[in-house]
Amino acid sequence: MSTPKLNRWTGFIKTISSLEPEVGMTPRTAVWKKNKATLWHYPSKNKKYSVPLFLIYSLINQPFILDLGPKYSLIEAFTSSGYDVYLLDFGIPGYEDKDLTMDDYILRYIKKGVQRALLHSNAKEISLIGFCMGGTFAAIYASIAEEPIKNLIISVAPIDFSVTPILSEGVKMLQNDEINLEPILDAWGIIPPSYVRRGMRLTTAPVAYSPYLSLISHADDEERNLKWSRYHYWAKSHIPLSAAALKQMAVDLEKENKLIKGNLVIGDRPAKLENITANLMAVGASHDRLIPIEQIQPIIDHVSSIDKSFHILEGGHGSLAKDGRAPSYLDNWLADRSN
């Protein structure tokens, strides 16, 4: 076997057999806790902007994808650019959290977390950035918020559930009342991470196997191997999901598409997208198999924001920071709207 091939296979075996990589290395402090959730503050060493960033991630993965490691951390990139950053980590729910609903996550966690971030930062306004289902929750919260939201960014976040290219037949059956998930979800109470992982693989197959092919192609490059290890570790970091939240999302969002239709109610408040007046950027990814552009772009036509735009990035669902910098489209947009 030639030396380059031997080095690649040696690197491949070393990488896949190594221990869990270190992640989440940007300095942070917990400033608020509720149940399993933690609000983390990442201070900027050279604060430049008066409007802090409040990040919301999905319920089914751990949020350390936003702080993957040096040079590949979006949070580190933001703090280096001069932003104070807050991250709402929902934590890992247990069976005792089976009754947590979408309303709870938005009113008891996101809303309260934003209030705490505003108090802690002594800021007059805040920027919300939501990723995946965290972006959907950010949009819902922004539609009922009394707090001063200056900027809203939703990244690869589903808004219009009339478009469901993945598992479309299953969604149609749900919409036509041909299947009823409630008895199963009530029996489970909490969806185990193994089932969440299998569901994600079902929607992205055969992509689930491609990371190993990618690793082989550069397995003689230690730096790229470390990045691969961290990303692969995150991709397997699925966490339990409250059955009550999943039931509400399945009915209110996927089945009845209430958010885009304007008849969603959170608590006792109408969550209408037309209530959103914050500066808005919606982001879709050209190669995102999980959340296609058609599910995201319709928000542009439903909000009342004067300053609104839609950006398509080349990449997939997890495209974030690179070489220590936030994507230029995001960095430039925020810089113009954060003082």
Short mmCIF file of C-alpha atoms in Angstrom, two decimals:
data_model
loop_
_atom_site.label_atom_id
_atom_site.label_comp_id
_atom_site.label_asym_id
_atom_site.label_seq_id
_atom_site.Cartn_x
_atom_site.Cartn_y
_atom_site.Cartn_z
CA MET A 1 0.00 0.00 0.00
CA SER A 2 1.37 3.44 -0.92
CA THR A 3 2.33 5.87 1.84
CA PRO A 4 -0.51 8.39 1.15
CA LYS A 5 -3.12 5.61 1.26
CA LEU A 6 -1.58 4.15 4.41
CA ASN A 7 -1.64 7.57 6.09
CA ARG A 8 -5.29 8.03 5.14
CA TRP A 9 -6.35 4.68 6.53
CA THR A 10 -4.27 5.22 9.68
CA GLY A 11 -5.93 8.62 10.18
CA PHE A 12 -9.36 7.15 9.47
CA ILE A 13 -9.01 4.38 12.06
CA LYS A 14 -7.50 6.78 14.61
CA THR A 15 -10.33 9.28 14.16
CA ILE A 16 -13.29 6.89 14.40
CA SER A 17 -11.77 5.09 17.42
CA SER A 18 -10.83 8.24 19.34
CA LEU A 19 -12.61 9.45 22.50
CA GLU A 20 -15.31 12.09 22.41
CA PRO A 21 -13.75 15.37 21.25
CA GLU A 22 -13.76 18.51 23.35
CA VAL A 23 -16.46 20.99 22.32
CA GLY A 24 -17.97 24.19 23.70
CA MET A 25 -14.70 25.91 24.56
CA THR A 26 -15.73 29.58 24.31
CA PRO A 27 -15.71 31.13 27.85
CA ARG A 28 -19.22 31.44 29.27
CA THR A 29 -21.20 31.99 32.46
CA ALA A 30 -24.65 30.73 33.45
CA VAL A 31 -26.88 33.74 34.19
CA TRP A 32 -30.28 32.04 34.55
CA LYS A 33 -31.63 28.53 35.03
CA LYS A 34 -35.08 27.00 34.90
CA ASN A 35 -35.70 23.29 35.30
CA LYS A 36 -33.16 21.69 32.89
CA ALA A 37 -32.63 24.88 30.86
CA THR A 38 -29.64 27.22 31.20
CA LEU A 39 -29.09 30.69 29.76
CA TRP A 40 -25.39 31.03 28.95
CA HIS A 41 -23.66 34.37 28.54
CA TYR A 42 -20.61 34.63 26.28
CA PRO A 43 -19.07 38.09 26.84
CA SER A 44 -17.16 39.85 24.10
CA LYS A 45 -13.62 40.88 25.02
CA ASN A 46 -13.92 43.88 22.71
CA LYS A 47 -17.59 44.80 22.83
CA LYS A 48 -18.53 46.82 19.78
CA TYR A 49 -22.31 46.51 19.49
CA SER A 50 -24.97 47.58 21.97
CA VAL A 51 -27.56 45.01 20.84
CA PRO A 52 -26.77 41.53 22.22
CA LEU A 53 -27.52 38.30 20.39
CA PHE A 54 -29.90 35.69 21.79
CA LEU A 55 -29.48 32.24 20.20
CA ILE A 56 -32.15 29.53 20.17
CA TYR A 57 -31.43 26.03 18.91
CA SER A 58 -33.59 23.00 18.21
CA LEU A 59 -35.16 20.69 20.81
CA ILE A 60 -33.73 17.46 19.41
CA ASN A 61 -29.98 18.18 19.30
CA GLN A 62 -27.58 19.69 21.79
CA PRO A 63 -26.66 23.28 20.85
CA PHE A 64 -22.87 22.89 20.97
CA ILE A 65 -22.91 22.88 17.16
CA LEU A 66 -22.90 26.65 17.66
CA ASP A 67 -19.65 26.37 19.64
CA LEU A 68 -18.03 23.41 17.93
CA GLY A 69 -14.41 24.39 18.52
CA PRO A 70 -11.80 27.04 17.68
CA LYS A 71 -12.23 28.41 14.14
CA TYR A 72 -15.53 26.53 13.72
CA SER A 73 -17.54 28.20 16.50
CA LEU A 74 -20.25 30.64 15.49
CA ILE A 75 -20.45 31.90 19.07
CA GLU A 76 -16.70 32.51 19.19
CA ALA A 77 -16.93 34.35 15.86
CA PHE A 78 -19.71 36.59 17.16
CA THR A 79 -17.87 37.46 20.37
CA SER A 80 -14.70 38.18 18.38
CA SER A 81 -16.71 40.54 16.17
CA GLY A 82 -17.84 42.52 19.22
CA TYR A 83 -21.20 41.01 20.23
CA ASP A 84 -22.29 39.87 23.65
CA VAL A 85 -23.97 36.50 23.08
CA TYR A 86 -26.63 34.64 25.04
CA LEU A 87 -27.49 31.01 24.30
CA LEU A 88 -30.65 29.36 25.63
CA ASP A 89 -29.79 25.71 26.20
CA PHE A 90 -33.04 23.81 26.83
CA GLY A 91 -31.10 20.99 28.45
CA ILE A 92 -31.87 17.29 28.37
CA PRO A 93 -35.45 16.53 29.46
CA GLY A 94 -36.38 13.54 31.59
CA TYR A 95 -39.63 11.62 31.89
CA GLU A 96 -40.81 14.19 34.44
CA ASP A 97 -40.80 16.75 31.59
CA LYS A 98 -43.21 14.77 29.40
CA ASP A 99 -45.95 17.41 29.74
CA LEU A 100 -43.86 20.33 28.48
CA THR A 101 -45.67 21.85 25.50
CA MET A 102 -44.65 24.20 22.73
CA ASP A 103 -46.39 26.94 24.72
CA ASP A 104 -44.16 26.16 27.70
CA TYR A 105 -40.96 26.37 25.67
CA ILE A 106 -41.96 29.69 24.15
CA LEU A 107 -43.53 31.43 27.18
CA ARG A 108 -41.70 29.89 30.16
CA TYR A 109 -38.27 29.48 28.58
CA ILE A 110 -37.71 31.72 25.55
CA LYS A 111 -39.70 34.70 26.79
CA LYS A 112 -38.28 34.50 30.31
CA GLY A 113 -34.78 33.93 28.93
CA VAL A 114 -35.01 37.03 26.74
CA GLN A 115 -36.20 39.07 29.70
CA ARG A 116 -33.24 37.85 31.74
CA ALA A 117 -30.77 38.58 28.91
CA LEU A 118 -32.11 42.13 28.57
CA LEU A 119 -31.81 42.66 32.32
CA HIS A 120 -28.33 41.15 32.51
CA SER A 121 -27.00 43.10 29.52
CA ASN A 122 -28.79 46.35 30.41
CA ALA A 123 -29.61 46.54 26.69
CA LYS A 124 -32.60 48.38 25.27
CA GLU A 125 -33.11 45.90 22.40
CA ILE A 126 -32.06 42.39 21.47
CA SER A 127 -31.44 40.30 18.34
CA LEU A 128 -32.98 36.82 18.14
CA ILE A 129 -31.27 34.14 16.05
CA GLY A 130 -33.08 30.81 15.78
CA PHE A 131 -31.80 27.66 14.10
CA CYS A 132 -33.91 24.80 12.72
CA MET A 133 -36.99 24.31 14.95
CA GLY A 134 -35.45 26.89 17.27
CA GLY A 135 -35.97 29.35 14.42
CA THR A 136 -39.62 28.36 14.17
CA PHE A 137 -39.99 28.94 17.92
CA ALA A 138 -38.15 32.27 17.58
CA ALA A 139 -40.62 33.41 14.91
CA ILE A 140 -43.58 32.31 17.02
CA TYR A 141 -42.21 34.10 20.07
CA ALA A 142 -41.47 37.25 18.05
CA SER A 143 -45.12 37.28 16.92
CA ILE A 144 -46.35 37.61 20.53
CA ALA A 145 -43.37 39.30 22.21
CA GLU A 146 -43.73 42.42 24.29
CA GLU A 147 -39.95 42.57 24.67
CA PRO A 148 -37.99 44.91 22.33
CA ILE A 149 -36.76 42.69 19.50
CA LYS A 150 -34.73 44.69 17.02
CA ASN A 151 -33.54 41.93 14.70
CA LEU A 152 -34.88 38.46 13.94
CA ILE A 153 -32.86 35.88 12.03
CA ILE A 154 -34.30 32.45 11.31
CA SER A 155 -31.90 29.95 9.80
CA VAL A 156 -33.11 26.76 8.05
CA ALA A 157 -36.32 26.99 10.11
CA PRO A 158 -39.62 25.54 8.82
CA ILE A 159 -42.46 28.06 8.68
CA ASP A 160 -44.87 26.85 5.97
CA PHE A 161 -45.79 23.20 6.52
CA SER A 162 -47.90 22.94 3.39
CA VAL A 163 -44.61 21.94 1.74
CA THR A 164 -43.39 18.61 3.09
CA PRO A 165 -41.16 16.86 0.55
CA ILE A 166 -39.73 14.62 3.26
CA LEU A 167 -42.23 12.05 4.59
CA SER A 168 -44.94 13.79 2.57
CA GLU A 169 -47.21 10.72 2.54
CA GLY A 170 -47.06 10.46 6.32
CA VAL A 171 -47.92 14.15 6.71
CA LYS A 172 -50.85 13.77 4.30
CA MET A 173 -52.14 10.85 6.34
CA LEU A 174 -51.87 12.99 9.46
CA GLN A 175 -53.70 15.87 7.78
CA ASN A 176 -56.47 13.54 6.57
CA ASP A 177 -56.90 11.94 10.03
CA GLU A 178 -55.82 8.57 8.63
CA ILE A 179 -53.31 8.16 11.45
CA ASN A 180 -53.47 9.23 15.10
CA LEU A 181 -50.16 9.59 16.89
CA GLU A 182 -51.57 10.68 20.25
CA PRO A 183 -52.07 7.22 21.86
CA ILE A 184 -48.50 6.23 21.03
CA LEU A 185 -47.02 9.52 22.21
CA ASP A 186 -49.11 9.47 25.39
CA ALA A 187 -47.84 5.97 26.13
CA TRP A 188 -44.22 7.00 25.63
CA GLY A 189 -44.41 10.31 27.46
CA ILE A 190 -40.91 11.18 26.37
CA ILE A 191 -39.44 10.24 22.98
CA PRO A 192 -36.09 8.47 23.54
CA PRO A 193 -33.04 9.90 21.72
CA SER A 194 -32.59 6.62 19.83
CA TYR A 195 -36.02 7.09 18.23
CA VAL A 196 -35.27 10.73 17.47
CA ARG A 197 -32.03 9.62 15.79
CA ARG A 198 -33.79 6.97 13.73
CA GLY A 199 -36.40 9.49 12.63
CA MET A 200 -33.70 11.88 11.48
CA ARG A 201 -31.90 9.13 9.59
CA LEU A 202 -35.15 8.16 7.92
CA THR A 203 -35.57 11.70 6.59
CA THR A 204 -31.95 12.12 5.46
CA ALA A 205 -31.00 8.65 4.17
CA PRO A 206 -28.64 7.85 2.51
CA VAL A 207 -26.86 10.98 3.73
CA ALA A 208 -26.40 9.33 7.14
CA TYR A 209 -23.60 7.20 5.72
CA SER A 210 -21.77 9.90 3.76
CA PRO A 211 -19.74 11.35 6.69
CA TYR A 212 -17.52 8.27 6.71
CA LEU A 213 -16.87 8.62 2.99
CA SER A 214 -16.01 12.27 3.58
CA LEU A 215 -13.60 11.30 6.37
CA ILE A 216 -11.72 8.83 4.17
CA SER A 217 -11.09 11.53 1.57
CA HIS A 218 -9.09 13.67 4.02
CA ALA A 219 -8.14 11.23 6.80
CA ASP A 220 -4.46 12.20 6.56
CA ASP A 221 -5.30 15.80 7.59
CA GLU A 222 -5.37 16.03 11.41
CA GLU A 223 -7.10 19.41 11.58
CA ARG A 224 -9.92 18.36 9.26
CA ASN A 225 -10.23 15.08 11.14
CA LEU A 226 -10.72 16.98 14.40
CA LYS A 227 -13.43 19.11 12.81
CA TRP A 228 -15.07 15.93 11.45
CA SER A 229 -14.95 14.31 14.90
CA ARG A 230 -16.61 17.28 16.55
CA TYR A 231 -19.32 17.58 13.91
CA HIS A 232 -19.96 13.82 13.92
CA TYR A 233 -20.18 13.87 17.72
CA TRP A 234 -22.81 16.61 17.51
CA ALA A 235 -24.73 14.78 14.76
CA LYS A 236 -25.18 11.85 17.18
CA SER A 237 -26.11 14.08 20.13
CA HIS A 238 -29.88 13.69 19.84
CA ILE A 239 -31.76 14.19 23.09
CA PRO A 240 -35.19 13.12 24.38
CA LEU A 241 -38.24 15.07 23.25
CA SER A 242 -41.38 15.79 25.24
CA ALA A 243 -44.36 13.94 23.77
CA ALA A 244 -46.65 16.86 24.64
CA ALA A 245 -44.50 19.26 22.61
CA LEU A 246 -44.29 16.84 19.70
CA LYS A 247 -48.08 16.33 19.70
CA GLN A 248 -48.68 20.08 19.63
CA MET A 249 -46.16 20.62 16.83
CA ALA A 250 -47.60 17.72 14.84
CA VAL A 251 -51.16 19.05 15.07
CA ASP A 252 -50.75 22.84 15.14
CA LEU A 253 -47.86 23.09 12.69
CA GLU A 254 -47.62 20.02 10.45
CA LYS A 255 -51.27 19.01 10.29
CA GLU A 256 -53.11 22.35 10.44
CA ASN A 257 -50.29 24.72 9.39
CA LYS A 258 -51.60 27.30 11.84
CA LEU A 259 -48.50 29.51 11.89
CA ILE A 260 -48.62 30.45 8.21
CA LYS A 261 -52.44 30.57 8.22
CA GLY A 262 -52.44 33.03 11.12
CA ASN A 263 -54.59 31.09 13.58
CA LEU A 264 -51.95 29.75 15.97
CA VAL A 265 -52.55 30.60 19.64
CA ILE A 266 -49.80 30.44 22.26
CA GLY A 267 -51.15 30.70 25.78
CA ASP A 268 -54.05 33.04 25.13
CA ARG A 269 -52.22 35.15 22.54
CA PRO A 270 -52.74 35.03 18.75
CA ALA A 271 -49.34 34.23 17.24
CA LYS A 272 -49.70 35.98 13.89
CA LEU A 273 -46.62 36.48 11.74
CA GLU A 274 -48.04 39.88 10.68
CA ASN A 275 -47.33 41.05 14.25
CA ILE A 276 -43.58 40.85 13.56
CA THR A 277 -42.03 44.24 12.80
CA ALA A 278 -38.39 43.51 13.66
CA ASN A 279 -35.74 43.62 10.95
CA LEU A 280 -35.91 40.13 9.46
CA MET A 281 -33.47 37.87 7.69
CA ALA A 282 -34.61 34.37 6.73
CA VAL A 283 -31.95 31.89 5.61
CA GLY A 284 -32.30 28.72 3.57
CA ALA A 285 -29.69 26.26 2.33
CA SER A 286 -29.55 25.13 -1.27
CA HIS A 287 -28.62 21.54 -0.37
CA ASP A 288 -30.74 21.16 2.75
CA ARG A 289 -32.66 17.93 2.43
CA LEU A 290 -34.32 18.30 5.82
CA ILE A 291 -35.78 21.84 5.58
CA PRO A 292 -36.18 22.94 1.96
CA ILE A 293 -36.22 26.59 0.94
CA GLU A 294 -39.95 26.40 0.14
CA GLN A 295 -40.71 25.88 3.83
CA ILE A 296 -38.79 29.00 4.90
CA GLN A 297 -39.22 31.70 2.28
CA PRO A 298 -42.99 32.30 2.77
CA ILE A 299 -42.34 34.14 6.05
CA ILE A 300 -41.13 37.11 4.00
CA ASP A 301 -44.64 37.69 2.65
CA HIS A 302 -46.38 37.35 6.01
CA VAL A 303 -44.46 39.67 8.36
CA SER A 304 -44.97 43.42 8.68
CA SER A 305 -41.23 44.15 8.79
CA ILE A 306 -40.09 46.93 6.48
CA ASP A 307 -36.50 45.67 6.48
CA LYS A 308 -36.69 42.01 5.43
CA SER A 309 -34.62 39.74 3.20
CA PHE A 310 -34.16 36.11 2.24
CA HIS A 311 -30.70 34.62 1.81
CA ILE A 312 -29.82 31.30 0.19
CA LEU A 313 -26.50 29.83 1.28
CA GLU A 314 -24.61 27.15 -0.56
CA GLY A 315 -24.45 24.17 1.73
CA GLY A 316 -26.56 21.97 3.90
CA HIS A 317 -28.45 22.07 7.17
CA GLY A 318 -25.39 22.53 9.39
CA SER A 319 -23.45 25.21 7.50
CA LEU A 320 -22.12 27.66 10.14
CA ALA A 321 -18.81 29.36 11.03
CA LYS A 322 -15.61 28.77 9.10
CA ASP A 323 -12.01 29.83 9.76
CA GLY A 324 -13.02 31.75 12.87
CA ARG A 325 -15.50 34.02 11.09
CA ALA A 326 -19.25 34.13 10.88
CA PRO A 327 -20.63 33.92 7.33
CA SER A 328 -20.14 37.33 5.70
CA TYR A 329 -23.82 37.74 4.76
CA LEU A 330 -24.76 37.30 8.44
CA ASP A 331 -21.91 39.35 9.87
CA ASN A 332 -22.56 42.30 7.54
CA TRP A 333 -26.33 42.25 8.04
CA LEU A 334 -26.07 42.26 11.82
CA ALA A 335 -23.32 44.90 11.90
CA ASP A 336 -25.56 47.38 10.10
CA ARG A 337 -28.43 46.79 12.53
CA SER A 338 -26.84 46.33 15.96
CA ASN A 339 -26.15 49.87 17.21
#
